[in-house]
Tab-separated table of C-alpha atoms in Angstrom:
chain	number	residue	atom	x	y	z
E	1	GLY	CA	137.498	14.381	-67.072
E	2	GLU	CA	136.069	13.738	-63.519
E	3	ALA	CA	138.635	10.693	-63.524
E	4	ALA	CA	141.162	11.359	-65.832
E	5	CYS	CA	143.609	13.984	-64.353
E	6	SER	CA	146.172	13.417	-67.019
E	7	GLY	CA	147.598	16.953	-66.680
E	8	VAL	CA	147.840	16.995	-70.439
E	9	HIS	CA	145.146	19.883	-70.978
E	10	GLY	CA	144.538	22.315	-68.249
E	11	ALA	CA	140.835	22.235	-69.246
E	12	ASN	CA	140.525	18.672	-70.054
E	13	ARG	CA	136.647	18.893	-69.323
E	14	MET	CA	135.995	20.243	-72.695
E	15	ALA	CA	134.860	18.036	-75.166
E	16	SER	CA	137.561	18.706	-77.773
E	17	ASN	CA	140.434	18.161	-75.431
E	18	SER	CA	139.181	15.176	-73.593
E	19	LEU	CA	138.198	13.461	-77.085
E	20	LEU	CA	141.932	14.223	-78.147
E	21	GLU	CA	143.093	12.542	-74.966
E	22	GLY	CA	140.992	9.453	-75.566
E	23	LEU	CA	142.189	9.185	-79.166
E	24	VAL	CA	146.112	9.670	-78.077
E	25	PHE	CA	146.127	7.683	-74.733
E	26	GLY	CA	143.718	4.911	-76.335
E	27	LYS	CA	146.327	4.434	-79.173
E	28	ILE	CA	149.147	4.320	-76.722
E	29	ALA	CA	147.430	1.657	-74.686
E	30	GLY	CA	146.516	-0.237	-77.322
E	31	GLN	CA	149.917	-0.465	-78.732
E	32	THR	CA	151.493	-1.147	-75.476
E	33	ALA	CA	148.747	-3.983	-74.593
E	34	GLY	CA	149.372	-5.357	-78.126
E	35	GLU	CA	153.185	-5.191	-77.560
E	36	ARG	CA	152.905	-7.140	-74.098
E	37	ALA	CA	150.374	-9.549	-75.252
E	38	ALA	CA	152.799	-10.549	-78.262
E	39	GLY	CA	155.598	-11.115	-75.811
E	40	SER	CA	153.609	-13.415	-73.266
E	41	ALA	CA	152.327	-16.888	-72.876
E	42	PRO	CA	149.052	-17.644	-74.627
E	43	PHE	CA	145.988	-17.565	-71.948
E	44	SER	CA	143.833	-20.491	-71.530
E	45	PRO	CA	139.989	-19.833	-72.538
E	46	VAL	CA	137.837	-18.214	-70.365
E	47	ALA	CA	135.236	-19.957	-68.479
E	48	ARG	CA	131.576	-19.079	-69.757
E	49	ILE	CA	129.854	-17.174	-66.963
E	50	ALA	CA	126.433	-18.834	-66.099
E	51	ASN	CA	123.705	-17.075	-64.130
E	52	ARG	CA	122.737	-19.396	-61.004
E	53	ASN	CA	120.013	-17.381	-59.469
E	54	ALA	CA	116.807	-18.861	-59.250
E	55	PRO	CA	114.110	-16.979	-61.101
E	56	SER	CA	112.378	-14.281	-59.167
E	57	SER	CA	108.692	-14.577	-58.423
E	58	ARG	CA	108.576	-10.805	-57.734
E	59	THR	CA	107.262	-8.228	-60.001
E	60	SER	CA	109.520	-7.781	-63.155
E	61	LEU	CA	111.709	-4.748	-63.467
E	62	ASP	CA	110.604	-1.744	-65.534
E	63	LEU	CA	113.921	-0.959	-67.254
E	64	PRO	CA	112.648	2.261	-68.717
E	65	ASP	CA	111.540	3.423	-65.428
E	66	ILE	CA	114.611	2.683	-63.681
E	67	ARG	CA	116.932	4.483	-66.496
E	68	ASN	CA	114.631	7.543	-66.222
E	69	SER	CA	114.959	7.311	-62.346
E	70	LEU	CA	118.651	6.841	-62.423
E	71	ARG	CA	119.033	9.627	-64.635
E	72	SER	CA	116.951	11.971	-62.592
E	73	LEU	CA	118.414	10.780	-59.259
E	74	MET	CA	122.084	11.544	-60.673
E	75	TRP	CA	121.202	14.973	-61.982
E	76	ARG	CA	119.580	16.206	-59.159
E	77	ASN	CA	121.936	15.030	-56.097
E	78	VAL	CA	125.412	14.345	-58.326
E	79	GLY	CA	125.131	16.904	-60.950
E	80	ILE	CA	127.034	20.040	-60.921
E	81	VAL	CA	126.345	21.294	-57.639
E	82	ARG	CA	126.835	18.613	-54.732
E	83	GLN	CA	126.225	18.418	-51.060
E	84	ALA	CA	127.427	15.421	-48.822
E	85	GLU	CA	123.992	14.859	-47.304
E	86	ARG	CA	122.529	14.436	-50.865
E	87	LEU	CA	125.371	12.332	-52.097
E	88	ARG	CA	124.930	9.767	-49.064
E	89	GLU	CA	121.263	9.925	-49.876
E	90	THR	CA	122.169	8.935	-53.494
E	91	VAL	CA	124.342	5.973	-52.273
E	92	ASP	CA	121.549	4.709	-50.119
E	93	ILE	CA	118.988	4.962	-52.910
E	94	LEU	CA	121.191	3.110	-55.140
E	95	ASP	CA	122.044	0.290	-52.713
E	96	PHE	CA	118.324	-0.027	-52.078
E	97	TRP	CA	117.590	-0.147	-56.080
E	98	ALA	CA	120.474	-2.590	-56.230
E	99	HIS	CA	118.910	-4.986	-53.642
E	100	TYR	CA	115.752	-4.827	-55.534
E	101	THR	CA	117.358	-5.788	-58.714
E	102	LEU	CA	119.801	-8.601	-57.263
E	103	ASP	CA	117.132	-11.240	-57.478
E	104	LYS	CA	116.315	-10.654	-61.244
E	105	THR	CA	117.748	-12.762	-63.890
E	106	LEU	CA	118.578	-10.357	-66.824
E	107	ASN	CA	119.501	-11.970	-70.050
E	108	ASP	CA	119.400	-9.213	-72.421
E	109	THR	CA	121.433	-6.097	-73.378
E	110	ALA	CA	118.838	-3.616	-71.616
E	111	GLY	CA	118.881	-5.607	-68.462
E	112	TRP	CA	122.685	-5.656	-68.254
E	113	GLU	CA	122.927	-2.004	-69.289
E	114	ALA	CA	120.866	-1.237	-66.317
E	115	GLN	CA	122.789	-3.245	-63.810
E	116	ASN	CA	126.012	-1.378	-65.301
E	117	ALA	CA	124.519	1.994	-64.987
E	118	LEU	CA	123.406	1.267	-61.413
E	119	THR	CA	126.863	0.025	-60.570
E	120	VAL	CA	128.507	3.022	-62.394
E	121	ALA	CA	126.571	5.592	-60.787
E	122	ARG	CA	126.963	4.031	-57.121
E	123	LEU	CA	130.712	4.345	-57.766
E	124	ILE	CA	130.343	8.102	-59.067
E	125	ALA	CA	128.201	8.845	-56.084
E	126	MET	CA	130.634	7.376	-53.642
E	127	SER	CA	133.761	9.074	-55.229
E	128	ALA	CA	131.944	12.489	-55.362
E	129	LEU	CA	131.313	12.107	-51.733
E	130	LYS	CA	134.731	11.384	-50.775
E	131	ARG	CA	136.086	14.372	-52.575
E	132	SER	CA	134.931	17.124	-50.640
E	133	ASP	CA	136.518	20.006	-52.745
E	134	SER	CA	134.920	22.058	-55.566
E	135	ILE	CA	136.988	21.036	-58.620
E	136	GLY	CA	136.218	21.743	-62.155
E	137	VAL	CA	132.741	21.992	-62.944
E	138	HIS	CA	131.600	20.322	-59.961
E	139	PHE	CA	130.675	22.644	-56.913
E	140	ARG	CA	130.322	21.569	-53.582
E	141	CYS	CA	127.948	24.049	-51.787
E	142	ASP	CA	128.984	22.677	-48.379
E	143	ASP	CA	132.683	23.245	-49.124
E	144	PRO	CA	132.754	25.990	-51.695
E	145	LYS	CA	136.491	26.639	-51.749
E	146	THR	CA	138.073	25.646	-54.995
E	147	SER	CA	141.470	23.705	-55.030
E	148	VAL	CA	143.619	21.373	-56.685
E	149	PRO	CA	143.472	18.313	-54.700
E	150	ALA	CA	146.728	16.730	-53.802
E	151	TYR	CA	144.852	13.245	-54.224
E	152	HIS	CA	142.923	10.745	-56.324
E	153	VAL	CA	139.970	9.056	-55.245
E	154	THR	CA	140.387	5.470	-55.648
E	155	LEU	CA	137.914	2.453	-55.155
E	156	THR	CA	138.584	-0.621	-54.029
E	157	ARG	CA	136.421	-3.784	-53.307
E	158	ASP	CA	136.939	-6.331	-50.465
E	159	PRO	CA	134.527	-8.605	-48.295
E	160	GLU	CA	133.170	-5.557	-46.552
E	161	GLY	CA	132.183	-4.007	-49.659
E	162	THR	CA	133.216	-1.154	-52.085
E	163	ILE	CA	135.582	1.425	-50.317
E	164	ALA	CA	136.336	5.100	-51.542
E	165	ALA	CA	139.770	6.436	-50.426
E	166	LYS	CA	142.040	9.513	-51.064
E	167	GLU	CA	145.389	8.421	-52.329
E	168	PRO	CA	148.098	10.949	-52.808
E	169	ARG	CA	148.549	12.097	-56.276
E	170	THR	CA	152.370	11.094	-57.570
E	171	ALA	CA	152.593	13.522	-60.284
């Protein structure tokens, strides 16, 4: 719901509507991908990814603590009521946590999930910071007017890092 903006349902943040959208658009996307894959040349095998970081001598990560802290931070600062200052603080905190975890070699599902959760949380916080409007169930107490924004928030990554930008909606 936060990112879809499909225009199919006016209330796509309701569980039943977004579930139906996911089923319908998932089927269409799968069929389209299958058709395009059938008409294209075969791909070469993907090279295996290897972690080349030296093992860290620092304290090991407490993954359940990271998960609980992340959940608490996101609810408190990026939940229903949002404010620019707290969103900026959240991005800073997540950047700090990412720095702390970068030198760790995580070779299990729990570690990968923690890394992915930290990444997705940062992208959500950056997007929420860029969108100053109150929209759907997300209320910006520093800009309480509600509107239907004429833009999407896009995230791109370049050598300078991840950048959030407002792009005009085309439909």
